[in-house]
Amino acid sequence: MKPLLQLAHWIDRLNQAIGRGAAWLILAMVLISAGNAVVRKVFNMSSNSLLEIQWSLFAAVFLLGAAYTLLKNEHVRIDLLSNRCGPRVRAWIDILGTVFFLLPLCALMLYYAWPFFLESLTSQEWSSSPGGLILWPAKFLIPACFALLALQGVSEIIKRIGFLLGHADAPGHAATEQAL
C-alpha cells in the first residue's frame, strides 16, 4: 500500500503545483483586461487578441483548477446524506462515485477531446476574429484538464482505500497529507 500512497502523493503534488500556477493566471487576466480597457478608453482602440487571451486564460484557470479543487475536497457534492455518515461510509461513497461517475466521465471526455485538439493542432486553426489567436493551445486545455482530473481521481481512490485499510488518516485531514 505504501507505494500506492506515494503515487497518490506524487499526483497530489503535481495537481497542487498546477492549481497554484493556474491561480496566478487570474492576475494575468486582470492585468490584460485592465490594460485593454485603458487602451480602449484612452486611444479608442481595441484588440481581439487581448480579448481572446482573456478567454483562454479564464478557460485555463477553470480547467487546470478542476483537479486542484478535487484535491482540496472543494468540489461540488451532495452533502445532505454524506454529512450524516461516518468517515468510512463517506470513503466508500467517494470511491464508488469516483469509479462509476468521475473516471468514466474523464475517459469519455478524453476520447472526444483528444481528436478535437489534434484536428486543431494539425490544421493550425486560428480564430475567425480579425487579429484572433491560434486555437490549439486553448483546445489542448480540455484533454489536459480531464487527464489531470482522472489522475486526481485515482489519487483520491488510493487515499480512501488506504484509510479503509488503516494505512492513512481520513481523507481531507491535514495529517493525511503530511503522512504521505
Coordinates of C-alpha atoms in Angstrom, one line a residue:
M1 CA 0.0 0.0 0.0
K2 CA 2.9 2.4 0.7
P3 CA 4.0 2.6 -3.0
L4 CA 0.4 3.4 -4.0
L5 CA 0.2 6.1 -1.3
Q6 CA 3.5 7.5 -2.6
L7 CA 2.0 7.6 -6.1
A8 CA -1.1 9.4 -4.7
H9 CA 1.2 11.9 -3.0
W10 CA 3.1 12.5 -6.3
I11 CA -0.2 13.1 -8.1
D12 CA -1.3 15.4 -5.3
R13 CA 1.9 17.4 -5.6
L14 CA 1.5 17.6 -9.4
N15 CA -2.0 18.9 -9.2
Q16 CA -1.2 21.3 -6.4
A17 CA 1.6 22.8 -8.4
I18 CA -0.6 23.1 -11.5
G19 CA -3.5 24.5 -9.5
R20 CA -1.4 27.1 -7.8
G21 CA 0.2 28.1 -11.1
A22 CA -3.3 28.4 -12.7
A23 CA -4.3 30.7 -9.8
W24 CA -1.6 33.2 -11.0
L25 CA -3.3 33.3 -14.4
I26 CA -6.1 35.3 -12.7
L27 CA -3.7 38.1 -12.1
A28 CA -2.6 38.0 -15.8
M29 CA -6.3 38.1 -16.8
V30 CA -6.9 41.2 -14.6
L31 CA -3.9 43.0 -15.9
I32 CA -4.7 42.2 -19.6
S33 CA -8.3 43.2 -19.0
A34 CA -7.4 46.5 -17.3
G35 CA -4.7 47.2 -20.0
N36 CA -7.2 46.6 -22.8
A37 CA -9.8 48.8 -21.1
V38 CA -7.3 51.6 -20.7
V39 CA -6.2 51.4 -24.3
R40 CA -9.8 51.2 -25.5
K41 CA -10.8 54.3 -23.5
V42 CA -7.7 56.4 -24.0
F43 CA -6.8 55.6 -27.6
N44 CA -10.2 54.4 -28.8
M45 CA -8.6 51.1 -29.9
S46 CA -9.4 47.5 -29.0
S47 CA -7.7 44.2 -29.7
N48 CA -9.4 41.0 -30.4
S49 CA -6.3 39.1 -29.5
L50 CA -6.3 40.6 -26.0
L51 CA -10.0 39.7 -25.6
E52 CA -9.3 36.1 -26.7
I53 CA -6.3 35.7 -24.5
Q54 CA -8.5 36.7 -21.6
W55 CA -11.0 34.0 -22.6
S56 CA -8.2 31.5 -22.9
L57 CA -6.8 32.4 -19.5
F58 CA -10.2 32.0 -17.9
A59 CA -10.5 28.6 -19.5
A60 CA -7.1 27.7 -18.3
V61 CA -7.9 28.7 -14.7
F62 CA -11.2 26.8 -14.7
L63 CA -9.9 23.7 -16.5
L64 CA -6.5 23.4 -14.8
G65 CA -8.0 24.2 -11.4
A66 CA -10.5 21.3 -11.6
A67 CA -8.1 18.6 -10.3
Y68 CA -6.8 21.0 -7.7
T69 CA -10.4 21.6 -6.5
L70 CA -10.9 17.8 -6.2
L71 CA -7.6 17.5 -4.3
K72 CA -8.7 20.2 -1.8
N73 CA -12.1 18.5 -1.4
E74 CA -13.8 21.7 -2.5
H75 CA -15.7 20.2 -5.4
V76 CA -19.5 20.3 -5.7
R77 CA -21.1 17.4 -3.8
I78 CA -24.3 16.4 -2.2
D79 CA -23.6 16.6 1.4
L80 CA -27.2 16.2 2.6
L81 CA -26.7 12.5 3.1
S82 CA -22.9 12.1 3.3
N83 CA -22.6 14.5 6.2
R84 CA -24.7 12.2 8.3
C85 CA -22.4 9.3 7.6
G86 CA -19.2 8.3 9.3
P87 CA -15.8 8.7 7.6
R88 CA -15.8 5.1 6.5
V89 CA -19.1 5.3 4.7
R90 CA -18.0 8.7 3.2
A91 CA -14.9 7.0 1.9
W92 CA -16.9 4.3 0.3
I93 CA -19.3 6.9 -1.3
D94 CA -16.2 8.7 -2.6
I95 CA -14.7 5.6 -4.0
L96 CA -17.9 4.4 -5.7
G97 CA -18.6 7.9 -7.0
T98 CA -15.1 8.2 -8.5
V99 CA -15.1 4.8 -10.0
F100 CA -18.6 4.9 -11.5
F101 CA -19.0 8.6 -12.4
L102 CA -15.8 10.6 -12.4
L103 CA -13.4 8.2 -14.1
P104 CA -15.9 7.2 -16.9
L105 CA -16.7 10.9 -17.5
C106 CA -12.9 11.7 -17.7
A107 CA -12.4 8.7 -20.1
L108 CA -15.3 9.9 -22.3
M109 CA -14.1 13.5 -22.4
L110 CA -10.6 12.4 -23.2
Y111 CA -11.9 10.1 -26.0
Y112 CA -13.7 13.1 -27.7
A113 CA -11.4 16.0 -26.6
W114 CA -8.1 14.5 -27.9
P115 CA -9.2 14.3 -31.6
F116 CA -10.8 17.8 -31.2
F117 CA -7.4 19.1 -30.1
L118 CA -5.4 17.2 -32.7
E119 CA -7.5 18.4 -35.5
S120 CA -7.0 22.0 -34.4
L121 CA -3.2 21.4 -34.0
T122 CA -2.7 19.7 -37.3
S123 CA -4.7 22.3 -39.2
Q124 CA -3.1 25.2 -37.2
E125 CA -6.6 26.5 -36.6
W126 CA -6.9 30.3 -36.0
S127 CA -9.8 32.2 -34.6
S128 CA -12.1 33.7 -37.2
S129 CA -12.0 37.1 -35.5
P130 CA -9.7 39.7 -37.0
G131 CA -6.5 39.6 -35.1
G132 CA -7.5 36.5 -33.3
L133 CA -5.3 33.8 -31.8
I134 CA -4.3 30.3 -32.8
L135 CA -6.8 28.0 -31.1
W136 CA -4.9 24.7 -30.4
P137 CA -3.4 25.8 -27.1
A138 CA -6.8 26.6 -25.7
K139 CA -8.2 23.3 -27.1
F140 CA -5.4 21.4 -25.5
L141 CA -6.6 22.5 -22.1
I142 CA -9.7 20.3 -22.4
P143 CA -7.9 16.9 -22.6
A144 CA -5.2 18.2 -20.2
C145 CA -8.0 19.0 -17.7
F146 CA -9.6 15.6 -17.8
A147 CA -6.3 13.8 -17.7
L148 CA -5.3 15.7 -14.6
L149 CA -8.8 15.1 -13.1
A150 CA -8.6 11.4 -13.8
L151 CA -5.2 11.2 -12.1
Q152 CA -6.5 13.1 -9.1
G153 CA -9.5 10.7 -9.0
V154 CA -7.0 7.8 -8.9
S155 CA -5.2 9.5 -6.1
E156 CA -8.4 10.0 -4.1
I157 CA -9.3 6.3 -4.5
I158 CA -5.9 5.3 -3.3
K159 CA -6.1 7.6 -0.3
R160 CA -9.6 6.3 0.6
I161 CA -8.6 2.7 0.3
G162 CA -5.5 3.4 2.4
F163 CA -7.8 4.9 5.0
L164 CA -10.2 2.0 4.9
L165 CA -7.3 -0.4 5.4
G166 CA -5.9 1.6 8.2
H167 CA -2.8 2.9 6.4
A168 CA -3.8 6.6 6.3
D169 CA -5.9 9.1 8.2
A170 CA -9.3 10.1 7.0
P171 CA -9.0 12.0 3.6
G172 CA -9.3 15.7 3.9
H173 CA -7.4 15.9 7.1
A174 CA -4.0 17.7 7.3
A175 CA -2.5 14.7 8.9
T176 CA -3.2 12.6 5.8
E177 CA -1.3 15.0 3.6
Q178 CA 1.6 15.1 5.9
A179 CA 1.8 11.3 6.3
L180 CA 2.1 10.9 2.6

